[in-house]
Amino acid sequence: MSGLSDQFEQYEREALAAIAAAENADALEAVRIEFLGKKKGRLRDLQNLLGQAEPDQRPVVGKQFNTVKTRVATALEQRQQEVNRPRAELTAIDVTLPGQRVELGRRHPITQTIDEFKDIMGRFGFSVVDGPEIEDEQHNFVALNIPSEHPARDPLDNFYLAAAVTSTGGPVLLRSQTSTVQIRVMEQTSPPVRIVSLGRVYRPDTIDATHSCMFHQMEGLLIDRDVTLAQLKTVLSLFAAAYLGHDVKIRFRPSFFPFTEPSVEVDMLWGNDWLEVGGAGMVDPNVLTSVGYAPDEVTGFAFGLGIERFCMKRHEINDIRRFYENDIRFLRQF
Ligand code: DAH
């Protein structure tokens, strides 16, 4: 029977050598078919030889056959794992790794402030309206009682658009104030009116810690019978307290705006300092007339507040430019 044993040994030696030499899964598969293939192949040949053994030797050679077969199959399996390892490691999920954090986006601090302002003013009965950012002179100036010689109309103080005109050929500009929306609303509605409008305004200011050529305002307008300056002050005081969370003091300083009479500058007491937060006043009769309202029947107040100012105060932000730099380290704090 030594002949068979020799053949087993030779088979095993050659099989193990071929397995070790196979560099990849394809080569290994060829080796498997050659040495372990079920239909034909060298294992099959050996198996056929078993039948030729003497009957009393069969259990012995049968055992040898099985041992050899198992060793070759085991070697093949190990090698399979080895050649597959690099790919397996690339795709494997290591459950002990910390994992990829899901970065949740968040709303910009100015957007958050705008939403909160809308909410507060909504509770006071003001509805929110929108207006266009590209305006004509009628809405940005004329109807607001701003005459053509007024310094606010200086082309150098406004962003006029070179590439567009109104339907009647007049100049258009990026609105310099949200007061434009007062006019648009009154043109469309009859009194009473109680609205706020929040959005961007544009001015070619030199940019520094407190100035930006684009910023946000909240415009407010209330038109009804017998509206008073005292009501204006109450609304603004309640608003400031609602946003800043405590009893904020509001102060009016006499001022001038073409669209209000009387006009005031609105200051807010913050710590020991008075901070200017916007302008306000009683709507000028000329404005009411320009939109077809009867100034002897209705009166109203209007105000325009700088949204960044409030947000900066509340969060102790010392530079308005932070809002527009898109620095994620700044933005993710809100
Ligand atoms: N539009 C003014 C500005 O941008 C602010 C302002 C002042 C708005 C008085 C008003 C107002 O509605 O009544 O400087």
Coordinates of C-alpha atoms and ligand atoms in Angstrom, one line a residue, residues 176-179 182 203 217 219-220 257 259-260 264 278-281 302-305, ligand 1:
S176 CA -31.8 101.5 1.2
Q177 CA -34.6 101.0 3.8
T178 CA -37.5 98.7 4.5
S179 CA -39.8 101.8 4.7
Q182 CA -45.0 100.8 4.2
R203 CA -26.1 101.0 1.5
Q217 CA -34.2 96.0 9.3
E219 CA -40.1 98.0 9.6
G220 CA -43.3 98.5 11.5
F257 CA -37.2 111.7 8.9
F259 CA -41.8 110.4 6.3
T260 CA -42.6 111.0 9.9
V264 CA -37.6 110.3 16.9
G278 CA -33.6 102.7 15.0
G279 CA -35.9 105.5 13.9
A280 CA -39.6 106.0 14.4
G281 CA -42.3 108.6 14.4
A302 CA -44.0 103.8 11.9
F303 CA -40.6 102.5 13.0
G304 CA -37.5 101.0 11.5
L305 CA -35.1 98.9 13.7
Ligands
DAH1 N1 -36.0 104.1 7.3 C1 -35.2 104.7 8.3 C2 -33.7 104.4 8.1 O1 -33.5 103.4 7.5 C3 -35.6 104.2 9.7 C4 -37.0 104.7 10.0 C5 -37.2 105.9 10.6 C6 -38.1 103.9 9.7 C7 -38.4 106.4 11.0 C8 -39.4 104.4 10.0 C9 -39.5 105.6 10.7 O2 -40.4 103.7 9.7 O3 -40.8 106.0 11.0 O4 -32.9 105.0 8.6

